[in-house]
Every structure is written in C-alpha cells, then in structure tokens.
PDB file of N, CA and C in Angstrom:
ATOM      1  N   UNK A 106      82.182 160.550  94.279  1.00 51.00           N
ATOM      2  CA  UNK A 106      83.056 159.546  94.852  1.00 51.00           C
ATOM      3  C   UNK A 106      82.444 158.977  96.111  1.00 51.00           C
ATOM      4  N   UNK A 107      82.776 157.757  96.365  1.00 60.00           N
ATOM      5  CA  UNK A 107      82.267 157.057  97.530  1.00 60.00           C
ATOM      6  C   UNK A 107      83.192 157.264  98.725  1.00 60.00           C
ATOM      7  N   UNK A 108      82.608 157.230  99.916  1.00 67.00           N
ATOM      8  CA  UNK A 108      83.406 157.339 101.140  1.00 67.00           C
ATOM      9  C   UNK A 108      83.945 155.982 101.586  1.00 67.00           C
ATOM     10  N   UNK A 109      83.628 154.935 100.842  1.00 68.00           N
ATOM     11  CA  UNK A 109      84.095 153.595 101.168  1.00 68.00           C
ATOM     12  C   UNK A 109      85.599 153.513 100.919  1.00 68.00           C
ATOM     13  N   UNK A 110      86.371 153.039 101.920  1.00 69.00           N
ATOM     14  CA  UNK A 110      87.814 152.925 101.702  1.00 69.00           C
ATOM     15  C   UNK A 110      88.131 151.889 100.626  1.00 69.00           C
ATOM     16  N   UNK A 111      89.222 152.116  99.924  1.00 74.00           N
ATOM     17  CA  UNK A 111      89.642 151.199  98.862  1.00 74.00           C
ATOM     18  C   UNK A 111      89.995 149.843  99.469  1.00 74.00           C
ATOM     19  N   UNK A 112      89.480 148.785  98.854  1.00 80.00           N
ATOM     20  CA  UNK A 112      89.798 147.438  99.313  1.00 80.00           C
ATOM     21  C   UNK A 112      91.003 146.913  98.539  1.00 80.00           C
ATOM     22  N   UNK A 113      92.018 146.566  99.271  1.00 90.00           N
ATOM     23  CA  UNK A 113      93.189 145.922  98.690  1.00 90.00           C
ATOM     24  C   UNK A 113      93.190 144.499  99.231  1.00 90.00           C
ATOM     25  N   UNK A 114      92.455 143.625  98.558  1.00 92.00           N
ATOM     26  CA  UNK A 114      92.226 142.280  99.055  1.00 92.00           C
ATOM     27  C   UNK A 114      93.499 141.452  99.168  1.00 92.00           C
ATOM     28  N   UNK A 115      93.597 140.709 100.282  1.00 95.00           N
ATOM     29  CA  UNK A 115      94.728 139.824 100.553  1.00 95.00           C
ATOM     30  C   UNK A 115      94.193 138.474 101.013  1.00 95.00           C
ATOM     31  N   UNK A 116      94.829 137.407 100.553  1.00 96.00           N
ATOM     32  CA  UNK A 116      94.468 136.039 100.901  1.00 96.00           C
ATOM     33  C   UNK A 116      95.578 135.451 101.766  1.00 96.00           C
ATOM     34  N   UNK A 117      95.189 134.792 102.857  1.00 98.00           N
ATOM     35  CA  UNK A 117      96.161 134.107 103.703  1.00 98.00           C
ATOM     36  C   UNK A 117      95.923 132.607 103.540  1.00 98.00           C
ATOM     37  N   UNK A 118      96.968 131.902 103.082  1.00 97.00           N
ATOM     38  CA  UNK A 118      96.893 130.448 102.904  1.00 97.00           C
ATOM     39  C   UNK A 118      98.164 129.823 103.463  1.00 97.00           C
ATOM     40  N   UNK A 119      98.084 128.522 103.705  1.00 96.00           N
ATOM     41  CA  UNK A 119      99.269 127.840 104.192  1.00 96.00           C
ATOM     42  C   UNK A 119      99.102 126.342 104.134  1.00 96.00           C
ATOM     43  N   UNK A 120     100.167 125.669 104.479  1.00 95.00           N
ATOM     44  CA  UNK A 120     100.144 124.220 104.507  1.00 95.00           C
ATOM     45  C   UNK A 120     101.541 123.671 104.620  1.00 95.00           C
ATOM     46  N   UNK A 121     101.613 122.359 104.599  1.00 95.00           N
ATOM     47  CA  UNK A 121     102.898 121.693 104.723  1.00 95.00           C
ATOM     48  C   UNK A 121     103.593 121.642 103.367  1.00 95.00           C
ATOM     49  N   UNK A 122     104.859 122.022 103.355  1.00 95.00           N
ATOM     50  CA  UNK A 122     105.635 122.053 102.118  1.00 95.00           C
ATOM     51  C   UNK A 122     106.406 120.745 101.926  1.00 95.00           C
ATOM     52  N   UNK A 123     106.676 120.426 100.670  1.00 94.00           N
ATOM     53  CA  UNK A 123     107.454 119.220 100.373  1.00 94.00           C
ATOM     54  C   UNK A 123     108.928 119.438 100.669  1.00 94.00           C
ATOM     55  N   UNK A 124     109.399 120.668 100.536  1.00 91.00           N
ATOM     56  CA  UNK A 124     110.811 120.996 100.708  1.00 91.00           C
ATOM     57  C   UNK A 124     110.911 122.400 101.273  1.00 91.00           C
ATOM     58  N   UNK A 125     111.759 122.602 102.240  1.00 88.00           N
ATOM     59  CA  UNK A 125     111.899 123.918 102.863  1.00 88.00           C
ATOM     60  C   UNK A 125     112.487 124.968 101.929  1.00 88.00           C
ATOM     61  N   UNK A 126     113.096 124.541 100.837  1.00 90.00           N
ATOM     62  CA  UNK A 126     113.702 125.476  99.889  1.00 90.00           C
ATOM     63  C   UNK A 126     112.717 125.956  98.828  1.00 90.00           C
ATOM     64  N   UNK A 127     111.513 125.378  98.789  1.00 89.00           N
ATOM     65  CA  UNK A 127     110.547 125.752  97.757  1.00 89.00           C
ATOM     66  C   UNK A 127     109.204 126.159  98.343  1.00 89.00           C
ATOM     67  N   UNK A 128     108.236 126.299  97.466  1.00 91.00           N
ATOM     68  CA  UNK A 128     106.880 126.645  97.910  1.00 91.00           C
ATOM     69  C   UNK A 128     105.855 125.682  97.321  1.00 91.00           C
ATOM     70  N   UNK A 129     106.232 124.404  97.234  1.00 93.00           N
ATOM     71  CA  UNK A 129     105.330 123.378  96.729  1.00 93.00           C
ATOM     72  C   UNK A 129     104.661 122.700  97.920  1.00 93.00           C
ATOM     73  N   UNK A 130     103.322 122.735  97.929  1.00 95.00           N
ATOM     74  CA  UNK A 130     102.587 122.116  99.030  1.00 95.00           C
ATOM     75  C   UNK A 130     102.615 120.601  98.901  1.00 95.00           C
ATOM     76  N   UNK A 131     102.751 119.927 100.033  1.00 95.00           N
ATOM     77  CA  UNK A 131     102.809 118.471 100.082  1.00 95.00           C
ATOM     78  C   UNK A 131     101.491 117.849  99.626  1.00 95.00           C
ATOM     79  N   UNK A 132     100.358 118.411 100.046  1.00 95.00           N
ATOM     80  CA  UNK A 132      99.041 117.872  99.713  1.00 95.00           C
ATOM     81  C   UNK A 132      98.073 119.036  99.496  1.00 95.00           C
ATOM     82  N   UNK A 133      97.711 119.280  98.246  1.00 95.00           N
ATOM     83  CA  UNK A 133      96.833 120.417  97.939  1.00 95.00           C
ATOM     84  C   UNK A 133      95.456 120.295  98.589  1.00 95.00           C
ATOM     85  N   UNK A 134      95.031 119.073  98.877  1.00 96.00           N
ATOM     86  CA  UNK A 134      93.742 118.892  99.550  1.00 96.00           C
ATOM     87  C   UNK A 134      93.778 119.368 100.999  1.00 96.00           C
ATOM     88  N   UNK A 135      94.981 119.541 101.534  1.00 95.00           N
ATOM     89  CA  UNK A 135      95.120 119.964 102.927  1.00 95.00           C
ATOM     90  C   UNK A 135      95.606 121.406 103.067  1.00 95.00           C
ATOM     91  N   UNK A 136      95.600 122.165 101.980  1.00 96.00           N
ATOM     92  CA  UNK A 136      95.995 123.576 102.057  1.00 96.00           C
ATOM     93  C   UNK A 136      94.964 124.312 102.915  1.00 96.00           C
ATOM     94  N   UNK A 137      95.457 125.054 103.871  1.00 96.00           N
ATOM     95  CA  UNK A 137      94.608 125.802 104.799  1.00 96.00           C
ATOM     96  C   UNK A 137      94.333 127.190 104.221  1.00 96.00           C
ATOM     97  N   UNK A 138      93.089 127.418 103.833  1.00 96.00           N
ATOM     98  CA  UNK A 138      92.688 128.743 103.357  1.00 96.00           C
ATOM     99  C   UNK A 138      92.161 129.494 104.572  1.00 96.00           C
ATOM    100  N   UNK A 139      92.989 130.364 105.107  1.00 97.00           N
ATOM    101  CA  UNK A 139      92.666 131.068 106.339  1.00 97.00           C
ATOM    102  C   UNK A 139      91.560 132.087 106.093  1.00 97.00           C
ATOM    103  N   UNK A 140      91.687 132.875 105.021  1.00 97.00           N
ATOM    104  CA  UNK A 140      90.650 133.850 104.716  1.00 97.00           C
ATOM    105  C   UNK A 140      91.118 134.939 103.778  1.00 97.00           C
ATOM    106  N   UNK A 141      90.162 135.774 103.401  1.00 96.00           N
ATOM    107  CA  UNK A 141      90.413 136.939 102.552  1.00 96.00           C
ATOM    108  C   UNK A 141      90.210 138.171 103.416  1.00 96.00           C
ATOM    109  N   UNK A 142      91.132 139.113 103.314  1.00 96.00           N
ATOM    110  CA  UNK A 142      91.127 140.291 104.183  1.00 96.00           C
ATOM    111  C   UNK A 142      91.153 141.571 103.349  1.00 96.00           C
ATOM    112  N   UNK A 143      90.543 142.642 103.847  1.00 93.00           N
ATOM    113  CA  UNK A 143      90.402 143.870 103.064  1.00 93.00           C
ATOM    114  C   UNK A 143      91.661 144.726 102.967  1.00 93.00           C
ATOM    115  N   UNK A 144      92.686 144.383 103.743  1.00 94.00           N
ATOM    116  CA  UNK A 144      93.925 145.158 103.694  1.00 94.00           C
ATOM    117  C   UNK A 144      95.080 144.312 104.224  1.00 94.00           C
ATOM    118  N   UNK A 145      96.282 144.786 103.994  1.00 94.00           N
ATOM    119  CA  UNK A 145      97.474 144.031 104.386  1.00 94.00           C
ATOM    120  C   UNK A 145      97.583 143.894 105.903  1.00 94.00           C
ATOM    121  N   UNK A 146      97.245 144.939 106.622  1.00 95.00           N
ATOM    122  CA  UNK A 146      97.380 144.915 108.080  1.00 95.00           C
ATOM    123  C   UNK A 146      96.550 143.798 108.712  1.00 95.00           C
ATOM    124  N   UNK A 147      95.324 143.633 108.293  1.00 96.00           N
ATOM    125  CA  UNK A 147      94.490 142.574 108.869  1.00 96.00           C
ATOM    126  C   UNK A 147      94.944 141.194 108.393  1.00 96.00           C
ATOM    127  N   UNK A 148      95.450 141.100 107.171  1.00 97.00           N
ATOM    128  CA  UNK A 148      95.994 139.829 106.681  1.00 97.00           C
ATOM    129  C   UNK A 148      97.244 139.450 107.476  1.00 97.00           C
ATOM    130  N   UNK A 149      98.051 140.429 107.818  1.00 97.00           N
ATOM    131  CA  UNK A 149      99.267 140.179 108.585  1.00 97.00           C
ATOM    132  C   UNK A 149      98.946 139.631 109.977  1.00 97.00           C
ATOM    133  N   UNK A 150      97.916 140.154 110.599  1.00 97.00           N
ATOM    134  CA  UNK A 150      97.495 139.663 111.920  1.00 97.00           C
ATOM    135  C   UNK A 150      97.089 138.193 111.820  1.00 97.00           C
ATOM    136  N   UNK A 151      96.304 137.848 110.806  1.00 97.00           N
ATOM    137  CA  UNK A 151      95.871 136.454 110.609  1.00 97.00           C
ATOM    138  C   UNK A 151      97.066 135.561 110.283  1.00 97.00           C
ATOM    139  N   UNK A 152      97.963 136.043 109.441  1.00 97.00           N
ATOM    140  CA  UNK A 152      99.156 135.274 109.074  1.00 97.00           C
ATOM    141  C   UNK A 152     100.010 134.978 110.298  1.00 97.00           C
ATOM    142  N   UNK A 153     100.248 135.991 111.127  1.00 97.00           N
ATOM    143  CA  UNK A 153     101.068 135.798 112.326  1.00 97.00           C
ATOM    144  C   UNK A 153     100.457 134.762 113.260  1.00 97.00           C
ATOM    145  N   UNK A 154      99.149 134.832 113.451  1.00 96.00           N
ATOM    146  CA  UNK A 154      98.473 133.894 114.349  1.00 96.00           C
ATOM    147  C   UNK A 154      98.622 132.460 113.851  1.00 96.00           C
ATOM    148  N   UNK A 155      98.412 132.238 112.553  1.00 95.00           N
ATOM    149  CA  UNK A 155      98.534 130.886 111.994  1.00 95.00           C
ATOM    150  C   UNK A 155      99.985 130.416 111.990  1.00 95.00           C
ATOM    151  N   UNK A 156     100.903 131.283 111.629  1.00 93.00           N
ATOM    152  CA  UNK A 156     102.312 130.914 111.594  1.00 93.00           C
ATOM    153  C   UNK A 156     102.805 130.558 112.995  1.00 93.00           C
ATOM    154  N   UNK A 157     102.413 131.318 113.992  1.00 94.00           N
ATOM    155  CA  UNK A 157     102.853 131.042 115.358  1.00 94.00           C
ATOM    156  C   UNK A 157     102.226 129.767 115.904  1.00 94.00           C
ATOM    157  N   UNK A 158     101.014 129.438 115.454  1.00 94.00           N
ATOM    158  CA  UNK A 158     100.348 128.235 115.957  1.00 94.00           C
ATOM    159  C   UNK A 158     100.952 126.954 115.389  1.00 94.00           C
ATOM    160  N   UNK A 159     101.737 127.074 114.320  1.00 91.00           N
ATOM    161  CA  UNK A 159     102.346 125.898 113.688  1.00 91.00           C
ATOM    162  C   UNK A 159     103.871 125.919 113.780  1.00 91.00           C
ATOM    163  N   UNK A 160     104.399 126.672 114.717  1.00 90.00           N
ATOM    164  CA  UNK A 160     105.847 126.860 114.820  1.00 90.00           C
ATOM    165  C   UNK A 160     106.593 125.547 115.088  1.00 90.00           C
ATOM    166  N   UNK A 161     105.930 124.553 115.662  1.00 91.00           N
ATOM    167  CA  UNK A 161     106.588 123.276 115.957  1.00 91.00           C
ATOM    168  C   UNK A 161     106.793 122.398 114.724  1.00 91.00           C
ATOM    169  N   UNK A 162     106.136 122.721 113.624  1.00 92.00           N
ATOM    170  CA  UNK A 162     106.284 121.949 112.387  1.00 92.00           C
ATOM    171  C   UNK A 162     107.067 122.799 111.382  1.00 92.00           C
ATOM    172  N   UNK A 163     108.329 122.456 111.186  1.00 90.00           N
ATOM    173  CA  UNK A 163     109.204 123.254 110.320  1.00 90.00           C
ATOM    174  C   UNK A 163     108.746 123.290 108.866  1.00 90.00           C
ATOM    175  N   UNK A 164     107.954 122.316 108.435  1.00 92.00           N
ATOM    176  CA  UNK A 164     107.501 122.270 107.046  1.00 92.00           C
ATOM    177  C   UNK A 164     106.210 123.069 106.800  1.00 92.00           C
ATOM    178  N   UNK A 165     105.597 123.571 107.854  1.00 95.00           N
ATOM    179  CA  UNK A 165     104.374 124.372 107.691  1.00 95.00           C
ATOM    180  C   UNK A 165     104.752 125.814 107.378  1.00 95.00           C
ATOM    181  N   UNK A 166     104.124 126.350 106.365  1.00 95.00           N
ATOM    182  CA  UNK A 166     104.360 127.744 105.992  1.00 95.00           C
ATOM    183  C   UNK A 166     103.031 128.398 105.630  1.00 95.00           C
ATOM    184  N   UNK A 167     102.902 129.654 105.990  1.00 96.00           N
ATOM    185  CA  UNK A 167     101.729 130.452 105.621  1.00 96.00           C
ATOM    186  C   UNK A 167     102.199 131.630 104.790  1.00 96.00           C
ATOM    187  N   UNK A 168     101.344 132.049 103.873  1.00 96.00           N
ATOM    188  CA  UNK A 168     101.680 133.103 102.923  1.00 96.00           C
ATOM    189  C   UNK A 168     100.555 134.121 102.838  1.00 96.00           C
ATOM    190  N   UNK A 169     100.926 135.354 102.527  1.00 96.00           N
ATOM    191  CA  UNK A 169      99.952 136.400 102.217  1.00 96.00           C
ATOM    192  C   UNK A 169     100.023 136.627 100.707  1.00 96.00           C
ATOM    193  N   UNK A 170      98.897 136.432 100.044  1.00 95.00           N
ATOM    194  CA  UNK A 170      98.806 136.633  98.591  1.00 95.00           C
ATOM    195  C   UNK A 170      98.093 137.962  98.350  1.00 95.00           C
ATOM    196  N   UNK A 171      98.700 138.823  97.574  1.00 93.00           N
ATOM    197  CA  UNK A 171      98.120 140.130  97.262  1.00 93.00           C
ATOM    198  C   UNK A 171      97.101 139.963  96.130  1.00 93.00           C
ATOM    199  N   UNK A 172      95.875 139.625  96.490  1.00 90.00           N
ATOM    200  CA  UNK A 172      94.836 139.384  95.476  1.00 90.00           C
ATOM    201  C   UNK A 172      94.565 140.612  94.630  1.00 90.00           C
ATOM    202  N   UNK A 173      94.639 141.785  95.223  1.00 86.00           N
ATOM    203  CA  UNK A 173      94.354 143.013  94.470  1.00 86.00           C
ATOM    204  C   UNK A 173      95.312 143.178  93.302  1.00 86.00           C
ATOM    205  N   UNK A 174      96.531 142.674  93.441  1.00 83.00           N
ATOM    206  CA  UNK A 174      97.498 142.756  92.337  1.00 83.00           C
ATOM    207  C   UNK A 174      97.165 141.771  91.225  1.00 83.00           C
ATOM    208  N   UNK A 175      96.558 140.650  91.586  1.00 80.00           N
ATOM    209  CA  UNK A 175      96.154 139.675  90.570  1.00 80.00           C
ATOM    210  C   UNK A 175      94.889 140.134  89.852  1.00 80.00           C
ATOM    211  N   UNK A 176      93.971 140.754  90.590  1.00 78.00           N
ATOM    212  CA  UNK A 176      92.710 141.204  90.009  1.00 78.00           C
ATOM    213  C   UNK A 176      92.893 142.419  89.109  1.00 78.00           C
ATOM    214  N   UNK A 177      93.804 143.301  89.482  1.00 75.00           N
ATOM    215  CA  UNK A 177      94.053 144.517  88.714  1.00 75.00           C
ATOM    216  C   UNK A 177      95.548 144.841  88.807  1.00 75.00           C
ATOM    217  N   UNK A 178      96.361 144.232  87.927  1.00 68.00           N
ATOM    218  CA  UNK A 178      97.816 144.382  88.022  1.00 68.00           C
ATOM    219  C   UNK A 178      98.315 145.830  88.011  1.00 68.00           C
ATOM    220  N   UNK A 179      97.595 146.740  87.401  1.00 70.00           N
ATOM    221  CA  UNK A 179      98.029 148.137  87.360  1.00 70.00           C
ATOM    222  C   UNK A 179      97.540 148.956  88.521  1.00 70.00           C
ATOM    223  N   UNK A 180      96.822 148.348  89.443  1.00 62.00           N
ATOM    224  CA  UNK A 180      96.189 149.073  90.529  1.00 62.00           C
ATOM    225  C   UNK A 180      97.201 149.819  91.393  1.00 62.00           C
ATOM    226  N   UNK A 181      98.334 149.220  91.704  1.00 58.00           N
ATOM    227  CA  UNK A 181      99.318 149.862  92.553  1.00 58.00           C
ATOM    228  C   UNK A 181      99.911 151.114  91.901  1.00 58.00           C
ATOM    229  N   UNK A 182      99.882 151.163  90.588  1.00 52.00           N
ATOM    230  CA  UNK A 182     100.483 152.282  89.872  1.00 52.00           C
ATOM    231  C   UNK A 182      99.492 153.425  89.651  1.00 52.00           C
ATOM    232  N   UNK A 183      98.214 153.188  89.930  1.00 50.00           N
ATOM    233  CA  UNK A 183      97.216 154.230  89.697  1.00 50.00           C
ATOM    234  C   UNK A 183      97.300 155.308  90.759  1.00 50.00           C
ATOM    235  N   UNK A 184      97.184 156.557  90.350  1.00 50.00           N
ATOM    236  CA  UNK A 184      97.193 157.646  91.349  1.00 50.00           C
ATOM    237  C   UNK A 184      95.885 157.649  92.122  1.00 50.00           C
ATOM    238  N   UNK A 185      95.958 157.977  93.392  1.00 50.00           N
ATOM    239  CA  UNK A 185      94.758 158.086  94.214  1.00 50.00           C
ATOM    240  C   UNK A 185      94.372 159.546  94.310  1.00 50.00           C
ATOM    241  N   UNK A 186      93.166 159.847  93.903  1.00 47.00           N
ATOM    242  CA  UNK A 186      92.706 161.243  93.936  1.00 47.00           C
ATOM    243  C   UNK A 186      91.443 161.367  94.726  1.00 47.00           C
TER     244      UNK A 186
END
C-alpha cells in the first residue's frame, strides 16, 4: 500500500445565475472555474473566498462539486483498510 493520502477531488465553480431559485448559469462562457482541490476542506476554503468576494451580487453563486463521486460513484461506500 502507498502512504499517499486518498484524493477525494472537488471542483469549485461559480457564476451568475438566471434565477435565484435555480442553478442555471446566465452565460456558460463566463462560468468561473476556480479550481480542483484534493479534499473537501481545501475546496471549502476556496469556495468561501470566492463567495465572499461576490457578496454584493445576489445572482452570483459558487458551488463545490464532488468530482470523486462522479469518477467513482461507489467510492464513498468502499471500506478503507
């Protein structure tokens, strides 16, 4: 076994929404791809920074996408040994 910690990749993205009740971006060409992070904690730090920097625009929203769940949907259910 490797001593490398397990990577649970997370993507932070955001942009202006068309409606505050949904998650449809107003302009996909302007979606802000903040970055990919190796764990939730570091993604949360990036998300908070971007969300706080756009607090004056009510239509701006940032999201954390759990990439590890998309890449391997059963990963969360696997036992760690």
